Structures are given as structure tokens and as C-alpha cells.
mmCIF file of C-alpha atoms in Angstrom:
data_model
loop_
_atom_site.group_PDB
_atom_site.id
_atom_site.type_symbol
_atom_site.label_atom_id
_atom_site.label_comp_id
_atom_site.label_asym_id
_atom_site.label_seq_id
_atom_site.Cartn_x
_atom_site.Cartn_y
_atom_site.Cartn_z
ATOM 1 C CA UNK A 22 142.690 72.362 207.258
ATOM 2 C CA UNK A 23 141.808 75.065 204.691
ATOM 3 C CA UNK A 24 138.164 74.161 204.002
ATOM 4 C CA UNK A 25 135.029 73.396 205.984
ATOM 5 C CA UNK A 26 134.111 71.067 203.103
ATOM 6 C CA UNK A 27 135.670 69.952 199.834
ATOM 7 C CA UNK A 28 134.771 67.275 197.255
ATOM 8 C CA UNK A 29 136.560 66.599 193.972
ATOM 9 C CA UNK A 30 135.940 64.210 191.069
ATOM 10 C CA UNK A 31 138.883 63.534 188.746
ATOM 11 C CA UNK A 32 138.558 62.521 185.087
ATOM 12 C CA UNK A 33 140.550 59.271 184.620
ATOM 13 C CA UNK A 34 140.707 59.785 180.843
ATOM 14 C CA UNK A 35 142.256 63.150 179.983
ATOM 15 C CA UNK A 36 142.996 62.890 176.282
ATOM 16 C CA UNK A 37 144.555 65.857 174.499
ATOM 17 C CA UNK A 38 141.766 67.218 172.339
ATOM 18 C CA UNK A 39 139.728 70.356 171.734
ATOM 19 C CA UNK A 40 138.262 70.543 175.221
ATOM 20 C CA UNK A 41 138.844 68.107 178.098
ATOM 21 C CA UNK A 42 137.579 68.217 181.665
ATOM 22 C CA UNK A 43 140.375 67.375 184.098
ATOM 23 C CA UNK A 44 138.576 67.494 187.422
ATOM 24 C CA UNK A 45 135.533 69.053 189.048
ATOM 25 C CA UNK A 46 134.880 69.960 192.659
ATOM 26 C CA UNK A 47 133.038 72.028 195.188
ATOM 27 C CA UNK A 48 134.382 73.639 198.320
ATOM 28 C CA UNK A 49 133.693 75.859 201.295
ATOM 29 C CA UNK A 50 137.004 77.465 202.286
ATOM 30 C CA UNK A 51 137.722 78.827 205.717
ATOM 31 C CA UNK A 52 137.699 82.613 206.226
ATOM 32 C CA UNK A 53 140.663 84.355 204.563
ATOM 33 C CA UNK A 54 141.863 81.114 202.918
ATOM 34 C CA UNK A 55 144.040 82.195 199.995
ATOM 35 C CA UNK A 56 145.502 80.500 196.934
ATOM 36 C CA UNK A 57 148.389 82.267 195.197
ATOM 37 C CA UNK A 58 149.925 84.244 193.786
ATOM 38 C CA UNK A 59 150.461 81.208 191.592
ATOM 39 C CA UNK A 60 150.399 79.841 188.049
ATOM 40 C CA UNK A 61 148.243 76.977 186.828
ATOM 41 C CA UNK A 62 149.052 74.882 183.775
ATOM 42 C CA UNK A 63 145.377 74.592 182.838
ATOM 43 C CA UNK A 64 142.136 76.566 182.772
ATOM 44 C CA UNK A 65 139.825 76.842 185.792
ATOM 45 C CA UNK A 66 136.267 78.097 186.105
ATOM 46 C CA UNK A 67 134.722 78.823 189.523
ATOM 47 C CA UNK A 68 131.093 79.735 190.200
ATOM 48 C CA UNK A 69 130.429 81.324 193.587
ATOM 49 C CA UNK A 70 127.254 79.991 195.248
ATOM 50 C CA UNK A 71 127.378 81.767 198.629
ATOM 51 C CA UNK A 72 129.436 84.349 200.490
ATOM 52 C CA UNK A 73 132.118 86.321 198.734
ATOM 53 C CA UNK A 74 135.818 86.378 197.930
ATOM 54 C CA UNK A 75 138.462 88.240 195.996
ATOM 55 C CA UNK A 76 140.112 87.285 192.707
ATOM 56 C CA UNK A 77 143.129 88.854 190.991
ATOM 57 C CA UNK A 78 144.528 88.270 187.497
ATOM 58 C CA UNK A 79 146.500 90.505 185.101
ATOM 59 C CA UNK A 80 146.856 93.145 187.835
ATOM 60 C CA UNK A 81 143.093 93.524 188.156
ATOM 61 C CA UNK A 82 141.139 92.787 191.352
ATOM 62 C CA UNK A 83 137.541 91.567 191.478
ATOM 63 C CA UNK A 84 135.145 90.915 194.337
ATOM 64 C CA UNK A 85 132.996 87.899 193.506
ATOM 65 C CA UNK A 86 129.669 87.086 195.142
ATOM 66 C CA UNK A 87 126.861 84.570 194.666
ATOM 67 C CA UNK A 88 126.173 84.105 190.968
ATOM 68 C CA UNK A 89 129.595 85.333 189.849
ATOM 69 C CA UNK A 90 131.797 83.022 187.785
ATOM 70 C CA UNK A 91 135.506 83.716 187.337
ATOM 71 C CA UNK A 92 137.883 82.110 184.841
ATOM 72 C CA UNK A 93 141.578 81.419 185.391
ATOM 73 C CA UNK A 94 143.845 81.101 182.370
ATOM 74 C CA UNK A 95 146.964 78.922 182.225
ATOM 75 C CA UNK A 96 150.293 80.637 182.835
ATOM 76 C CA UNK A 97 148.650 83.785 184.217
ATOM 77 C CA UNK A 98 149.626 84.813 187.754
ATOM 78 C CA UNK A 99 146.472 84.628 189.863
ATOM 79 C CA UNK A 100 145.397 84.737 193.477
ATOM 80 C CA UNK A 101 142.002 84.204 195.037
ATOM 81 C CA UNK A 102 140.970 84.492 198.664
ATOM 82 C CA UNK A 103 137.864 83.861 200.743
ATOM 83 C CA UNK A 104 136.431 86.848 202.552
ATOM 84 C CA UNK A 105 137.457 87.042 206.208
ATOM 85 C CA UNK A 106 133.872 87.558 207.446
ATOM 86 C CA UNK A 107 131.672 85.926 204.827
ATOM 87 C CA UNK A 108 133.828 83.308 203.051
ATOM 88 C CA UNK A 109 132.648 82.128 199.698
ATOM 89 C CA UNK A 110 131.492 78.697 198.630
ATOM 90 C CA UNK A 111 132.032 77.636 195.041
ATOM 91 C CA UNK A 112 131.990 74.892 192.435
ATOM 92 C CA UNK A 113 134.830 74.571 189.953
ATOM 93 C CA UNK A 114 136.016 72.727 186.858
ATOM 94 C CA UNK A 115 139.590 72.441 185.612
ATOM 95 C CA UNK A 116 139.954 71.923 181.873
ATOM 96 C CA UNK A 117 142.400 72.040 178.991
ATOM 97 C CA UNK A 118 142.428 71.690 175.220
ATOM 98 C CA UNK A 119 143.602 73.349 172.048
ATOM 99 C CA UNK A 120 140.146 74.837 171.507
ATOM 100 C CA UNK A 121 139.659 76.164 175.043
ATOM 101 C CA UNK A 122 140.683 79.781 174.449
ATOM 102 C CA UNK A 123 138.619 80.040 171.269
ATOM 103 C CA UNK A 124 135.560 78.558 172.980
ATOM 104 C CA UNK A 125 135.878 80.923 175.933
ATOM 105 C CA UNK A 126 136.195 83.847 173.549
ATOM 106 C CA UNK A 127 132.981 82.743 171.843
ATOM 107 C CA UNK A 128 131.086 83.236 175.128
ATOM 108 C CA UNK A 129 132.694 86.616 175.750
ATOM 109 C CA UNK A 130 135.398 85.521 178.214
ATOM 110 C CA UNK A 131 139.003 86.694 177.865
ATOM 111 C CA UNK A 132 141.891 87.231 180.301
ATOM 112 C CA UNK A 133 140.880 90.917 180.446
ATOM 113 C CA UNK A 134 137.189 90.070 181.019
ATOM 114 C CA UNK A 135 137.198 86.907 183.148
ATOM 115 C CA UNK A 136 133.962 87.438 185.108
ATOM 116 C CA UNK A 137 130.378 86.440 184.249
ATOM 117 C CA UNK A 138 127.391 87.121 186.480
ATOM 118 C CA UNK A 139 124.407 84.776 186.277
ATOM 119 C CA UNK A 140 121.227 85.624 188.159
ATOM 120 C CA UNK A 141 119.935 82.057 187.653
ATOM 121 C CA UNK A 142 122.966 80.138 188.848
ATOM 122 C CA UNK A 143 120.988 77.230 190.340
ATOM 123 C CA UNK A 144 121.057 75.632 186.872
ATOM 124 C CA UNK A 145 124.842 75.980 186.807
ATOM 125 C CA UNK A 146 125.110 74.313 190.209
ATOM 126 C CA UNK A 147 123.155 71.293 188.976
ATOM 127 C CA UNK A 148 125.515 70.888 186.016
ATOM 128 C CA UNK A 149 128.605 71.146 188.238
ATOM 129 C CA UNK A 150 127.130 68.531 190.560
ATOM 130 C CA UNK A 151 126.379 66.140 187.715
ATOM 131 C CA UNK A 152 129.930 66.436 186.343
ATOM 132 C CA UNK A 153 131.510 65.870 189.744
ATOM 133 C CA UNK A 154 129.272 62.962 190.756
ATOM 134 C CA UNK A 155 129.720 61.242 187.402
ATOM 135 C CA UNK A 156 133.497 61.474 187.658
ATOM 136 C CA UNK A 157 133.341 60.070 191.185
ATOM 137 C CA UNK A 158 131.088 57.123 190.334
ATOM 138 C CA UNK A 159 131.634 56.111 186.694
ATOM 139 C CA UNK A 160 134.005 53.167 186.305
ATOM 140 C CA UNK A 161 134.266 53.291 182.516
ATOM 141 C CA UNK A 162 136.900 55.916 181.750
ATOM 142 C CA UNK A 163 135.750 56.641 178.206
ATOM 143 C CA UNK A 164 132.145 57.103 179.343
ATOM 144 C CA UNK A 165 133.185 59.406 182.178
ATOM 145 C CA UNK A 166 135.153 61.523 179.717
ATOM 146 C CA UNK A 167 132.230 61.765 177.287
ATOM 147 C CA UNK A 168 129.696 62.622 179.982
ATOM 148 C CA UNK A 169 131.922 65.223 181.638
ATOM 149 C CA UNK A 170 132.787 66.826 178.297
ATOM 150 C CA UNK A 171 129.176 67.065 177.192
ATOM 151 C CA UNK A 172 127.998 68.517 180.503
ATOM 152 C CA UNK A 173 130.852 71.009 180.558
ATOM 153 C CA UNK A 174 129.911 72.329 177.125
ATOM 154 C CA UNK A 175 126.363 72.734 178.432
ATOM 155 C CA UNK A 176 127.770 74.680 181.389
ATOM 156 C CA UNK A 177 129.660 77.019 179.048
ATOM 157 C CA UNK A 178 126.534 77.475 176.941
ATOM 158 C CA UNK A 179 124.570 78.544 180.025
ATOM 159 C CA UNK A 180 127.334 80.965 180.982
ATOM 160 C CA UNK A 181 127.379 82.338 177.442
ATOM 161 C CA UNK A 182 123.650 83.067 177.659
ATOM 162 C CA UNK A 183 124.222 84.938 180.926
ATOM 163 C CA UNK A 184 127.019 86.893 179.248
ATOM 164 C CA UNK A 185 125.041 87.860 176.135
ATOM 165 C CA UNK A 186 125.984 91.526 176.294
ATOM 166 C CA UNK A 187 129.662 90.668 175.849
ATOM 167 C CA UNK A 188 129.269 88.056 173.122
ATOM 168 C CA UNK A 189 130.967 88.800 169.790
ATOM 169 C CA UNK A 190 128.753 90.976 167.594
ATOM 170 C CA UNK A 191 126.491 88.732 165.513
ATOM 171 C CA UNK A 192 126.608 89.101 161.774
ATOM 172 C CA UNK A 193 123.784 90.811 159.946
ATOM 173 C CA UNK A 194 120.652 88.619 160.158
ATOM 174 C CA UNK A 195 120.289 86.517 157.049
ATOM 175 C CA UNK A 196 117.315 87.095 154.784
ATOM 176 C CA UNK A 197 114.810 84.300 154.260
ATOM 177 C CA UNK A 198 116.375 83.546 150.894
ATOM 178 C CA UNK A 199 119.904 83.446 152.357
ATOM 179 C CA UNK A 200 118.690 80.973 154.959
ATOM 180 C CA UNK A 201 117.088 78.868 152.251
ATOM 181 C CA UNK A 202 120.273 78.790 150.185
ATOM 182 C CA UNK A 203 122.306 78.066 153.314
ATOM 183 C CA UNK A 204 120.060 75.086 154.026
ATOM 184 C CA UNK A 205 120.463 73.842 150.457
ATOM 185 C CA UNK A 206 124.250 74.185 150.588
ATOM 186 C CA UNK A 207 124.393 72.281 153.889
ATOM 187 C CA UNK A 208 122.131 69.588 152.455
ATOM 188 C CA UNK A 209 124.420 69.049 149.487
ATOM 189 C CA UNK A 210 127.563 69.177 151.641
ATOM 190 C CA UNK A 211 126.243 66.478 153.962
ATOM 191 C CA UNK A 212 124.395 64.291 151.453
ATOM 192 C CA UNK A 213 126.815 64.423 148.504
ATOM 193 C CA UNK A 214 127.674 60.708 148.773
ATOM 194 C CA UNK A 215 124.015 59.728 148.346
ATOM 195 C CA UNK A 216 121.991 59.587 145.115
ATOM 196 C CA UNK A 217 120.610 63.138 144.998
ATOM 197 C CA UNK A 218 118.103 64.817 142.732
ATOM 198 C CA UNK A 219 116.980 68.424 142.826
ATOM 199 C CA UNK A 220 113.409 67.199 143.290
ATOM 200 C CA UNK A 221 114.465 65.272 146.393
ATOM 201 C CA UNK A 222 116.317 68.221 147.849
ATOM 202 C CA UNK A 223 113.501 70.666 147.099
ATOM 203 C CA UNK A 224 110.932 68.435 148.780
ATOM 204 C CA UNK A 225 113.146 67.760 151.776
ATOM 205 C CA UNK A 226 113.692 71.495 152.297
ATOM 206 C CA UNK A 227 110.117 72.439 151.469
ATOM 207 C CA UNK A 228 110.832 74.646 148.434
ATOM 208 C CA UNK A 229 109.653 74.643 144.823
ATOM 209 C CA UNK A 230 112.316 73.191 142.543
ATOM 210 C CA UNK A 231 112.374 76.019 139.984
ATOM 211 C CA UNK A 232 112.437 78.708 142.651
ATOM 212 C CA UNK A 233 115.202 77.010 144.623
ATOM 213 C CA UNK A 234 117.378 76.409 141.534
ATOM 214 C CA UNK A 235 117.022 79.994 140.379
ATOM 215 C CA UNK A 236 117.886 81.494 143.767
ATOM 216 C CA UNK A 237 120.707 78.995 144.323
ATOM 217 C CA UNK A 238 122.458 80.029 141.113
ATOM 218 C CA UNK A 239 121.942 83.712 141.886
ATOM 219 C CA UNK A 240 123.691 83.349 145.245
ATOM 220 C CA UNK A 241 126.415 80.803 144.423
ATOM 221 C CA UNK A 242 127.040 81.273 140.704
ATOM 222 C CA UNK A 243 126.308 77.567 140.139
ATOM 223 C CA UNK A 244 123.224 75.449 139.737
ATOM 224 C CA UNK A 245 122.569 72.958 142.555
ATOM 225 C CA UNK A 246 123.839 70.091 140.402
ATOM 226 C CA UNK A 247 126.984 71.993 139.442
ATOM 227 C CA UNK A 248 127.604 72.699 143.107
ATOM 228 C CA UNK A 249 127.054 69.028 143.939
ATOM 229 C CA UNK A 250 129.569 67.941 141.310
ATOM 230 C CA UNK A 251 132.052 70.494 142.646
ATOM 231 C CA UNK A 252 131.767 69.012 146.150
ATOM 232 C CA UNK A 253 132.076 65.459 144.822
ATOM 233 C CA UNK A 254 135.152 66.151 142.726
ATOM 234 C CA UNK A 255 136.938 68.052 145.496
ATOM 235 C CA UNK A 256 136.285 65.175 147.871
ATOM 236 C CA UNK A 257 137.448 62.708 145.238
ATOM 237 C CA UNK A 258 140.782 64.540 145.013
ATOM 238 C CA UNK A 259 141.237 64.012 148.750
ATOM 239 C CA UNK A 260 140.300 60.344 148.560
ATOM 240 C CA UNK A 261 142.722 59.698 145.711
ATOM 241 C CA UNK A 262 145.515 60.306 148.223
ATOM 242 C CA UNK A 263 144.337 57.199 150.092
ATOM 243 C CA UNK A 264 144.639 53.517 149.169
ATOM 244 C CA UNK A 265 141.059 53.251 147.946
ATOM 245 C CA UNK A 266 140.582 51.884 144.436
ATOM 246 C CA UNK A 267 139.134 54.172 141.761
ATOM 247 C CA UNK A 268 135.838 52.274 142.058
ATOM 248 C CA UNK A 269 135.808 52.826 145.818
ATOM 249 C CA UNK A 270 136.573 56.526 145.445
ATOM 250 C CA UNK A 271 133.746 56.888 142.931
ATOM 251 C CA UNK A 272 131.286 55.118 145.219
ATOM 252 C CA UNK A 273 132.426 57.193 148.191
ATOM 253 C CA UNK A 274 131.421 60.409 146.433
ATOM 254 C CA UNK A 275 128.058 59.104 145.278
ATOM 255 C CA UNK A 276 128.914 58.012 141.730
ATOM 256 C CA UNK A 277 128.201 54.344 141.098
ATOM 257 C CA UNK A 278 129.804 54.129 137.637
ATOM 258 C CA UNK A 279 133.623 54.300 137.840
ATOM 259 C CA UNK A 280 133.948 55.041 134.099
ATOM 260 C CA UNK A 281 131.517 57.956 134.349
ATOM 261 C CA UNK A 282 133.398 59.180 137.404
ATOM 262 C CA UNK A 283 136.709 59.063 135.520
ATOM 263 C CA UNK A 284 135.185 60.984 132.621
ATOM 264 C CA UNK A 285 133.873 63.697 134.963
ATOM 265 C CA UNK A 286 137.174 63.930 136.819
ATOM 266 C CA UNK A 287 139.202 64.287 133.593
ATOM 267 C CA UNK A 288 136.825 66.942 132.285
ATOM 268 C CA UNK A 289 137.252 68.972 135.456
ATOM 269 C CA UNK A 290 140.962 68.583 136.173
ATOM 270 C CA UNK A 291 142.491 67.565 132.834
ATOM 271 C CA UNK A 292 143.774 64.266 134.211
ATOM 272 C CA UNK A 293 142.219 60.873 134.767
ATOM 273 C CA UNK A 294 141.943 59.789 138.418
ATOM 274 C CA UNK A 295 144.754 57.297 137.840
ATOM 275 C CA UNK A 296 147.033 59.924 136.306
ATOM 276 C CA UNK A 297 146.218 62.366 139.088
ATOM 277 C CA UNK A 298 147.113 59.765 141.695
ATOM 278 C CA UNK A 299 150.386 58.980 139.924
ATOM 279 C CA UNK A 300 151.255 62.673 139.824
ATOM 280 C CA UNK A 301 150.640 62.911 143.566
ATOM 281 C CA UNK A 302 152.963 60.017 144.236
ATOM 282 C CA UNK A 303 155.713 61.485 142.112
#
């Protein structure tokens, strides 16, 4: 028996994707209980809630106490051991995914800096508990996966806030005008398949039409309508690789008249949509 107490919830649906929770648990190891040196084939995050213990990775040793969170990376030799007099208690999550390393880096965690201290770790404990209990009780695998994944991202967000001093340097704060143009660009990028007018966009964003158009062209080199047509035509090129008809492609990029769409496409690329599609196939 290596623990006074241990409880683990396992995700029954562990699809390979950007970030997937594998299992979540909490434990109270016995004094001096040690794991490793060993390798794991996945990531692990532990948050210490009481006592203390010792963690080693990449030839560095750390003493972790209440409020400390340590991250284990796959294929790194690690060992971690409960203190012999005041053994730690902790919650943990195992996870994997092609986006895991990038996401950890975004909150300031790397193999060389695997520790975060959070003074307000009671919030973290509640998230760990919700993940574990949901995995233990939920009978619908897809729902368990969604709930665990969403809660785990919230956990990482809370850890990122506690680790603010090590977050990647933010870019220079945008000016009010840059924010306005950014909003307009996002509006057009998301709404391009809908009937759009500059009046509509200006009202939705709360700007005067003339002012917005002038600033938009200054920052992008195009008027809002030119930018909209650029987005539509680039998306149309992608859709022409599918089995959609020309009429369906036109409608999918917000142009109801297939003949007008073909005229615009030829003007921009020198080929009709049909000729462009034939060239792709050849």
C-alpha cells in the first residue's frame, strides 16, 4: 500500500486531438513514497494541496509545497517523492495531444521551468474535483470527454494567471484605431458568407461609415468591400476543389448570382471558375 488515499477517474474517450484528458485523480501518498526514475508517455500536471515532496526532471530538483504545481513532460526522466515527515497530498491530470506543448508554453511552462505557484489554489482544487467526479460518473463517453476537456482548459487558464510573470511578452498594446480595424477585419472574416453592407458593419461595430472606411484602407491598403471580395474569392478557390456546383460555391461565399460570381472570379484570377476547377483536376 503506497497511499493513505487515492481516487482516479479515467476518460473512456481519448481521441487523438489538440488536447485530451486521459485521467484525473487525487492522492495522499505514504511518507517517502517515490515514483521513478521513470518515463511517461504522456503529460502530467500535479498540484500540491498539503504537505511537501520532491520532484526531479532534466537534472533539476524542486521541493514542492501547498500551492505548487509541477508538470511532467513525456519521454523525460522524472522522479517524485513524498516527504518522509510531512508527505504531500496532490491532485493530478494526465493529458496528451499535438497542441499540448504549445499550450503549456503559452502559460509559461516548459521542461526547464515546470513549476507554478498559486496562492489561491482552492479554485484549482475545485476544478480537479469536477474533472475527476465527472469522469467517474458520466456514462456518455463523448460528454465526459467534452466536459473534462473544457474544465482542463479552465485549469490551465487559472495556472497561467498565477504564472503571469513568466508568460510570453505581450505585443505592444494596440491603439484604439488598430482595435477598431481588427474588429472590422474579424467581422468580415466571420460574416463573409452573409449579405454585408458597410452600413451594416459600421452600425454593428458602432463606428461612422466614412471614418471606418478611411481608417480601414489606411491600415489594410484596401477598402472594406475590396477586403470582403478578397476573402470571398480566396474561399471560393478552396471550395472549387470540392464537389460543390458553381452555384453552390457562389452561395457559400455570399454571392447569390452565379453569373456575377463567375465574372468576379475571372476578373481576379484570369480564369472562369469552371476553367480553374478543370486546371486543378489536370
